[in-house]
mmCIF file of C-alpha atoms in Angstrom:
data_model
loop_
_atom_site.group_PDB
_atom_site.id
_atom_site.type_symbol
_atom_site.label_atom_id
_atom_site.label_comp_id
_atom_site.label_asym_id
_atom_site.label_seq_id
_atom_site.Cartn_x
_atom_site.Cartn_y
_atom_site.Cartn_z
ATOM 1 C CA UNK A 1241 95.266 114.854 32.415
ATOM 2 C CA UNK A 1242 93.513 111.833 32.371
ATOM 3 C CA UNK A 1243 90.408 110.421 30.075
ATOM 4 C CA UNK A 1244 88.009 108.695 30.522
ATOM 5 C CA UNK A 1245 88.774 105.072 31.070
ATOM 6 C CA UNK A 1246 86.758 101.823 30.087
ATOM 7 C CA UNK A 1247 87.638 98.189 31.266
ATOM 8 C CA UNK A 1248 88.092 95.596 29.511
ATOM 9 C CA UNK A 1249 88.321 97.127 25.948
ATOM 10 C CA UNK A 1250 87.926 93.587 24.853
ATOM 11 C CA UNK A 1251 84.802 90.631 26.059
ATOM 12 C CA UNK A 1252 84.075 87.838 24.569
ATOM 13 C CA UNK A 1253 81.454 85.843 26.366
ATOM 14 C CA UNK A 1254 78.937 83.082 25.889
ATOM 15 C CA UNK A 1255 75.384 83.936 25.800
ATOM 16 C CA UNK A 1256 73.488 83.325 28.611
ATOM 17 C CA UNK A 1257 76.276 84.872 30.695
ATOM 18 C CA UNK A 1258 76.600 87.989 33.117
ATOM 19 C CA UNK A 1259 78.991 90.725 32.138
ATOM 20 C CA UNK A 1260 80.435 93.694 33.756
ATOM 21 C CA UNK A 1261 81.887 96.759 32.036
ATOM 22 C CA UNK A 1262 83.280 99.278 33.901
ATOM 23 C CA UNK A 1263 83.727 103.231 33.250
ATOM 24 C CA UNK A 1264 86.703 105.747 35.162
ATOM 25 C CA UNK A 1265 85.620 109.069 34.505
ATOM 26 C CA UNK A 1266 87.548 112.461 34.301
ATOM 27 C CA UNK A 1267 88.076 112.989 37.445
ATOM 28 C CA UNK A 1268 85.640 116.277 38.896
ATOM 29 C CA UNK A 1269 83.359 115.532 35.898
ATOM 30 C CA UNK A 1270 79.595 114.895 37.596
ATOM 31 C CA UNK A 1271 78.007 113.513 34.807
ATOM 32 C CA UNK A 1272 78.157 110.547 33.016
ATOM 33 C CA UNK A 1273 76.874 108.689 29.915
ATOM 34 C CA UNK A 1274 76.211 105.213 28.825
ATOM 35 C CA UNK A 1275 75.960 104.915 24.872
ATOM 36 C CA UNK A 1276 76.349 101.462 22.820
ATOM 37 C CA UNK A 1277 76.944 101.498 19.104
ATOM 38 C CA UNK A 1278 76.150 98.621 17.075
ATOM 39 C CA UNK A 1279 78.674 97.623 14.115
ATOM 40 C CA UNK A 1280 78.276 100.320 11.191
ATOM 41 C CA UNK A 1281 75.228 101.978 13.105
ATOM 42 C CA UNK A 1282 74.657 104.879 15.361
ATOM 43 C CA UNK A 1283 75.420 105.446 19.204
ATOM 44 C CA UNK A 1284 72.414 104.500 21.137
ATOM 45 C CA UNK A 1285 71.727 106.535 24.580
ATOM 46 C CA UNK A 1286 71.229 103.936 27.426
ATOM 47 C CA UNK A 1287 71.446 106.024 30.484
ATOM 48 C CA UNK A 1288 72.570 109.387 32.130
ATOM 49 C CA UNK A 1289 74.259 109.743 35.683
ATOM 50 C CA UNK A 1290 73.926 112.977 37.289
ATOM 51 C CA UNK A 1291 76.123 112.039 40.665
ATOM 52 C CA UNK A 1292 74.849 108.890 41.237
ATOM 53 C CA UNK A 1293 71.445 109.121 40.821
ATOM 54 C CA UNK A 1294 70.099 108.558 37.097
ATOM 55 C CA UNK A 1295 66.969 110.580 36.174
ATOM 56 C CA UNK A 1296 66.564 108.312 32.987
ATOM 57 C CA UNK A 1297 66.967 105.207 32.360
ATOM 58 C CA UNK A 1298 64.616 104.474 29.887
ATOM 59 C CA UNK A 1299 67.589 104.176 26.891
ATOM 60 C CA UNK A 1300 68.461 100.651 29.030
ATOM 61 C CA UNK A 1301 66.924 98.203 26.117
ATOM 62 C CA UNK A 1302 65.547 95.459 28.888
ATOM 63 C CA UNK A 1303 65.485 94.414 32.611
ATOM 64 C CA UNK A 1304 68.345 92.397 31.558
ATOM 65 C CA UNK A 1305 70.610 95.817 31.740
ATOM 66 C CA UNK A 1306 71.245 97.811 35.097
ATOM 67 C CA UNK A 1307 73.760 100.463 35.974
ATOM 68 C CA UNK A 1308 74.884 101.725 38.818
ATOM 69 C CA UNK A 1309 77.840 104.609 39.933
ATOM 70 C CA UNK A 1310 79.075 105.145 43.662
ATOM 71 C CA UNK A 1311 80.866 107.860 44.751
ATOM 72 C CA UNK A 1312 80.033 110.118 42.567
ATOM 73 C CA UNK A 1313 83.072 108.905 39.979
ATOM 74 C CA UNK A 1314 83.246 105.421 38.956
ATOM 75 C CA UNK A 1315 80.257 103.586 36.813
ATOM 76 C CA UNK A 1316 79.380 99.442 36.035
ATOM 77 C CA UNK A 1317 77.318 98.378 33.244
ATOM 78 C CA UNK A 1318 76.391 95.027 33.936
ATOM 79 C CA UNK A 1319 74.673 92.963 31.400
ATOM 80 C CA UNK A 1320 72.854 89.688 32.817
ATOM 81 C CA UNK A 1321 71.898 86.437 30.665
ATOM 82 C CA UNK A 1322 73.965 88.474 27.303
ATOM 83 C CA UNK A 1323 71.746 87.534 23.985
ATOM 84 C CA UNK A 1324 73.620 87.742 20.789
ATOM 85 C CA UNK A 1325 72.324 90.682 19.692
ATOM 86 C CA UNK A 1326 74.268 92.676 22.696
ATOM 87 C CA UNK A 1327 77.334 92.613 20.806
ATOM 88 C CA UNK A 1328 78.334 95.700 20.088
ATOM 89 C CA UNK A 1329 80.466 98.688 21.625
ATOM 90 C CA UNK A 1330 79.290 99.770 24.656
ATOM 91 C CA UNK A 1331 80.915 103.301 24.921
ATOM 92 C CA UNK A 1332 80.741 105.599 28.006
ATOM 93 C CA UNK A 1333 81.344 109.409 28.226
ATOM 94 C CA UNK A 1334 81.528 112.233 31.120
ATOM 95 C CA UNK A 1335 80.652 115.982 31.009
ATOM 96 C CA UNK A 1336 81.874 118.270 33.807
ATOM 97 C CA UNK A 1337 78.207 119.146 34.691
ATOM 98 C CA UNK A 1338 75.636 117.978 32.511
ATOM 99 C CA UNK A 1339 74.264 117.724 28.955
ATOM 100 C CA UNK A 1340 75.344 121.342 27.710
ATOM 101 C CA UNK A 1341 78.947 120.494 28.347
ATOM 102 C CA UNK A 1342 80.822 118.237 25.851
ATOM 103 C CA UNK A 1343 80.923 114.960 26.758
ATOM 104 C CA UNK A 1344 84.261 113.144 26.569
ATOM 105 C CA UNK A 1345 84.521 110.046 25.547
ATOM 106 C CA UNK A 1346 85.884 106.990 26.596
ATOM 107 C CA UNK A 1347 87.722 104.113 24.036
ATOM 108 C CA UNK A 1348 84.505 101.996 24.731
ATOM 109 C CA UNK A 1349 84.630 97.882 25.442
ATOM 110 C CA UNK A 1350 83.792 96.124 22.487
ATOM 111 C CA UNK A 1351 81.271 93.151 23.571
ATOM 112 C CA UNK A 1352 81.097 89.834 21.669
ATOM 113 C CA UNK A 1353 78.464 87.485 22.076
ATOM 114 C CA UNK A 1354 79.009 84.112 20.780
ATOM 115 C CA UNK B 576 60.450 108.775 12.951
ATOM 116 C CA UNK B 577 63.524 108.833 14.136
ATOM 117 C CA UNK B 578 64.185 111.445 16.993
ATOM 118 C CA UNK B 579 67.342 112.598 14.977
ATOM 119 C CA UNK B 580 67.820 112.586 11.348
ATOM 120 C CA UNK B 581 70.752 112.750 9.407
ATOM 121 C CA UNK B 582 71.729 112.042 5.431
ATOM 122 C CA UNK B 583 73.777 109.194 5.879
ATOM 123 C CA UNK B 584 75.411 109.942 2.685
ATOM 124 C CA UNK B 585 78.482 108.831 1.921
ATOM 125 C CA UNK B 586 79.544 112.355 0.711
ATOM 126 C CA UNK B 587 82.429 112.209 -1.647
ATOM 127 C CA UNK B 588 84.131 115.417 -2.175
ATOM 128 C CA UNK B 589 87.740 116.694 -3.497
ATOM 129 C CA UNK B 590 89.749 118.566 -1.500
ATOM 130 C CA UNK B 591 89.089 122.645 -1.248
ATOM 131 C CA UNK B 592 85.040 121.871 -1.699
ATOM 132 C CA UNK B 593 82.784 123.450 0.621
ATOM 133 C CA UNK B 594 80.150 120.737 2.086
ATOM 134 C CA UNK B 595 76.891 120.984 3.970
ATOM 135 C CA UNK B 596 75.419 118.573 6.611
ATOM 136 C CA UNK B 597 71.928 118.719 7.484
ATOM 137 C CA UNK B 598 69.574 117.196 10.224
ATOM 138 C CA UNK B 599 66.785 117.717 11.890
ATOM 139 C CA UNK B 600 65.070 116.490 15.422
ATOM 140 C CA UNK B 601 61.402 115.907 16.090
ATOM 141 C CA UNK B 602 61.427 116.876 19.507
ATOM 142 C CA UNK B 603 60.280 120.626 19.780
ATOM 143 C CA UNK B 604 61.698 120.977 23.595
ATOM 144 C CA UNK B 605 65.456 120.116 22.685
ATOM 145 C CA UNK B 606 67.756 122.197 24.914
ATOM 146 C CA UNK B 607 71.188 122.124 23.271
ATOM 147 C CA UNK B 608 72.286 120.724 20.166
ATOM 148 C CA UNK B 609 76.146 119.333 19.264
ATOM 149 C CA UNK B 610 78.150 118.293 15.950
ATOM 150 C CA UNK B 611 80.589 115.300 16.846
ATOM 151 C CA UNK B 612 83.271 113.795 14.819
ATOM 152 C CA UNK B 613 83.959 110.002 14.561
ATOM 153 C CA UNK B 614 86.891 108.746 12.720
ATOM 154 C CA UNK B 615 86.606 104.968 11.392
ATOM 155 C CA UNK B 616 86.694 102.574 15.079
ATOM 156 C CA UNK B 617 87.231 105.781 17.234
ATOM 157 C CA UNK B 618 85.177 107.556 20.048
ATOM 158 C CA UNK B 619 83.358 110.198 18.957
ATOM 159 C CA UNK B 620 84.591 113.919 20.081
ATOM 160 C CA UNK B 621 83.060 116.833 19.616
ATOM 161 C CA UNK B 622 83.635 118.881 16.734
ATOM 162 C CA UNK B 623 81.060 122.373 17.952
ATOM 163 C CA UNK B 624 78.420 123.587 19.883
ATOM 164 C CA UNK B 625 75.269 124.802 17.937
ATOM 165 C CA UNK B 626 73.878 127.742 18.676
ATOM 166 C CA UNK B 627 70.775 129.838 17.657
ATOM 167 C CA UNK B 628 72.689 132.872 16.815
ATOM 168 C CA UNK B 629 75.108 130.517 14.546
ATOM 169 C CA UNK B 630 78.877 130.112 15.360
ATOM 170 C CA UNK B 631 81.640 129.519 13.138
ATOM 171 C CA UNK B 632 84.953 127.920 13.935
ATOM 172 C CA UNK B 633 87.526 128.167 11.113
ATOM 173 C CA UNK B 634 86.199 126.163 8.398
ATOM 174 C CA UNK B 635 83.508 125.350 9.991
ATOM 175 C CA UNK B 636 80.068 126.639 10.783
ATOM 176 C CA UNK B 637 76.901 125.462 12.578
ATOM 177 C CA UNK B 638 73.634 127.029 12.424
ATOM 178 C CA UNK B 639 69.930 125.716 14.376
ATOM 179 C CA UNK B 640 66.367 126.737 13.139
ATOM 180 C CA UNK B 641 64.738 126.206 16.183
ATOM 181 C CA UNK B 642 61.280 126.979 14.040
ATOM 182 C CA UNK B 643 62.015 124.346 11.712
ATOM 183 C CA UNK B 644 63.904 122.234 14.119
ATOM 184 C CA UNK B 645 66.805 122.019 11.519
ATOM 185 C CA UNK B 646 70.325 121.939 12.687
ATOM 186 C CA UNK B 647 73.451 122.297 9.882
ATOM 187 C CA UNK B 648 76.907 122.166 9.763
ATOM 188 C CA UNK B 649 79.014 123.610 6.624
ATOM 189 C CA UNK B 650 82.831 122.557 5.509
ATOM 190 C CA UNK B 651 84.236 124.849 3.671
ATOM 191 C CA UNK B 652 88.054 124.617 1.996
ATOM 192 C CA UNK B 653 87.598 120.596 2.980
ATOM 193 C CA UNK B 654 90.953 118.741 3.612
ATOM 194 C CA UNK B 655 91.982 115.157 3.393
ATOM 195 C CA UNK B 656 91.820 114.810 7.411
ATOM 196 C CA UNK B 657 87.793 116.046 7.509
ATOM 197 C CA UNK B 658 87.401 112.583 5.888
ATOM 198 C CA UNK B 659 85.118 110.821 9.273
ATOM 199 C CA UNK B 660 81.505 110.569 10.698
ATOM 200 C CA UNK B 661 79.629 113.922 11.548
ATOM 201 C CA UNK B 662 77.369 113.365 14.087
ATOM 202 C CA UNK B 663 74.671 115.425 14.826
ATOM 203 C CA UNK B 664 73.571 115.382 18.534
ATOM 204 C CA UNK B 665 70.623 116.890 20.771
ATOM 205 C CA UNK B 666 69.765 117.009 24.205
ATOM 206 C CA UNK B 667 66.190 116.079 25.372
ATOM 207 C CA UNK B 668 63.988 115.769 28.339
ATOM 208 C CA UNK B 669 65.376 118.594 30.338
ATOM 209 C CA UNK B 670 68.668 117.185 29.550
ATOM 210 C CA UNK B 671 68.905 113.913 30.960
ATOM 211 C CA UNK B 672 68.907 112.464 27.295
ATOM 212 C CA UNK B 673 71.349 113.064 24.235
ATOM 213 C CA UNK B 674 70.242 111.805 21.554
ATOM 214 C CA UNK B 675 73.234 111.077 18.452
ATOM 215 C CA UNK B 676 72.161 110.830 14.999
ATOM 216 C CA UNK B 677 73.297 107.595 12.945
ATOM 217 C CA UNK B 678 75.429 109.809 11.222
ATOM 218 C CA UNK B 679 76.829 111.293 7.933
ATOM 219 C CA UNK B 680 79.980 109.902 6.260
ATOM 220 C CA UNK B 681 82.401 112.403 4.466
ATOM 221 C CA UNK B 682 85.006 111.022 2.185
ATOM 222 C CA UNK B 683 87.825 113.997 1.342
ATOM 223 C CA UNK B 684 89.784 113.044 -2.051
ATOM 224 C CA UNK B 685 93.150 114.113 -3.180
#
């Protein structure tokens, strides 16, 4: 069946501008993950979805990141006023019910800042 | 302190060595713990489970020390394709956050 899914896989934007990144998880799967990865470093947890309510979000690294998922299935990342130093790949993953499960992960949308 | 620590290595090994990971996490109320693989500008998938009672898959094995909060992971007969990223993983605060170490790199040589 189908993975998870991340749009665009590529971004290149100018800083001081908005971006969205979207995630299509596996369909049925009712959690889901936002992780970014910085070049040569380790993932970084930015937020948990449990339906469409996140518990956490203290992994988001400033007001300047939000997420939101509707419908229990699809998730946006949106990044407002990008700085530089947001460049990285932002890489999202799904579990079937929660953080014992594996989570599956998607090919991630690699973000350039210039 | 980091929340998860891992050896960053790089491990160099020829093939048919055995090869041990280690890492440990500072938070004592970790729920479930996870090795994940990463090859070189892929997403990471995972490779076991980690259990208290120790599980072994093939070649591999994973053990926690709860007590010493001290998770492991052990290659044995290595092969060129175990070359990647090990990635040790934990869950925290009742779940709602996983936690990845920055990772170990393995380099298998002919």
């Amino acid at each position: 069946g189908a993975g998870v899914s991340q749009s665009p896989s590529n971004k290149v934007t100018e800083k001081g501008k908005d971006v969205e990144l979207r995630c299509d998880p596996i369909s049925g799967h009712t959690a889901l993950y936002w992780y970014r990865q910085s070049l040569g470093q380790g993932l970084e947890f930015l937020i948990y979805f449990q339906g469409n309510s996140a518990p956490d979000k203290s992994g988001l690294p400033s007001d300047r990141f939000s997420a939101e998922r509707t419908g229990g299935s699809v998730s946006t990342l949106t990044i407002q006023r990008t700085q530089q130093e947001d460049s990285a790949v932002y890489l999202c993953a799904s579990s079937l019910n929660g953080a014992t499960d594996t989570q599956y992960f998607g090919p991630g949308t690699r973000l350039t800042v210039l | 302190r980091k929340e998860v620590e891992q050896d960053p290595g790089p491990f160099n090994v020829p093939e048919g060595a055995t090869v041990a990971f280690n890492c440990t996490y500072s938070n004592s109320a970790s729920q479930s713990f996870f090795w994940y693989r990463q090859d070189c500008r892929k997403e990471p998938k995972l490779l076991m489970s980690v259990y208290s009672s120790g599980n072994e898959d093939g070649r591999f094995t994973a053990q926690l020390n709860r007590a010493s909060q001290y998770i492991s992971l052990l290659i044995r007969d290595s092969k060129l394709s175990d070359s990647a990223t090990y990635l040790c993983v934990v869950n925290v605060n009742g779940g709602f956050k996983t936690i990845f170490g920055a990772g170990t790199r393995l380099f298998v040589k002919a």
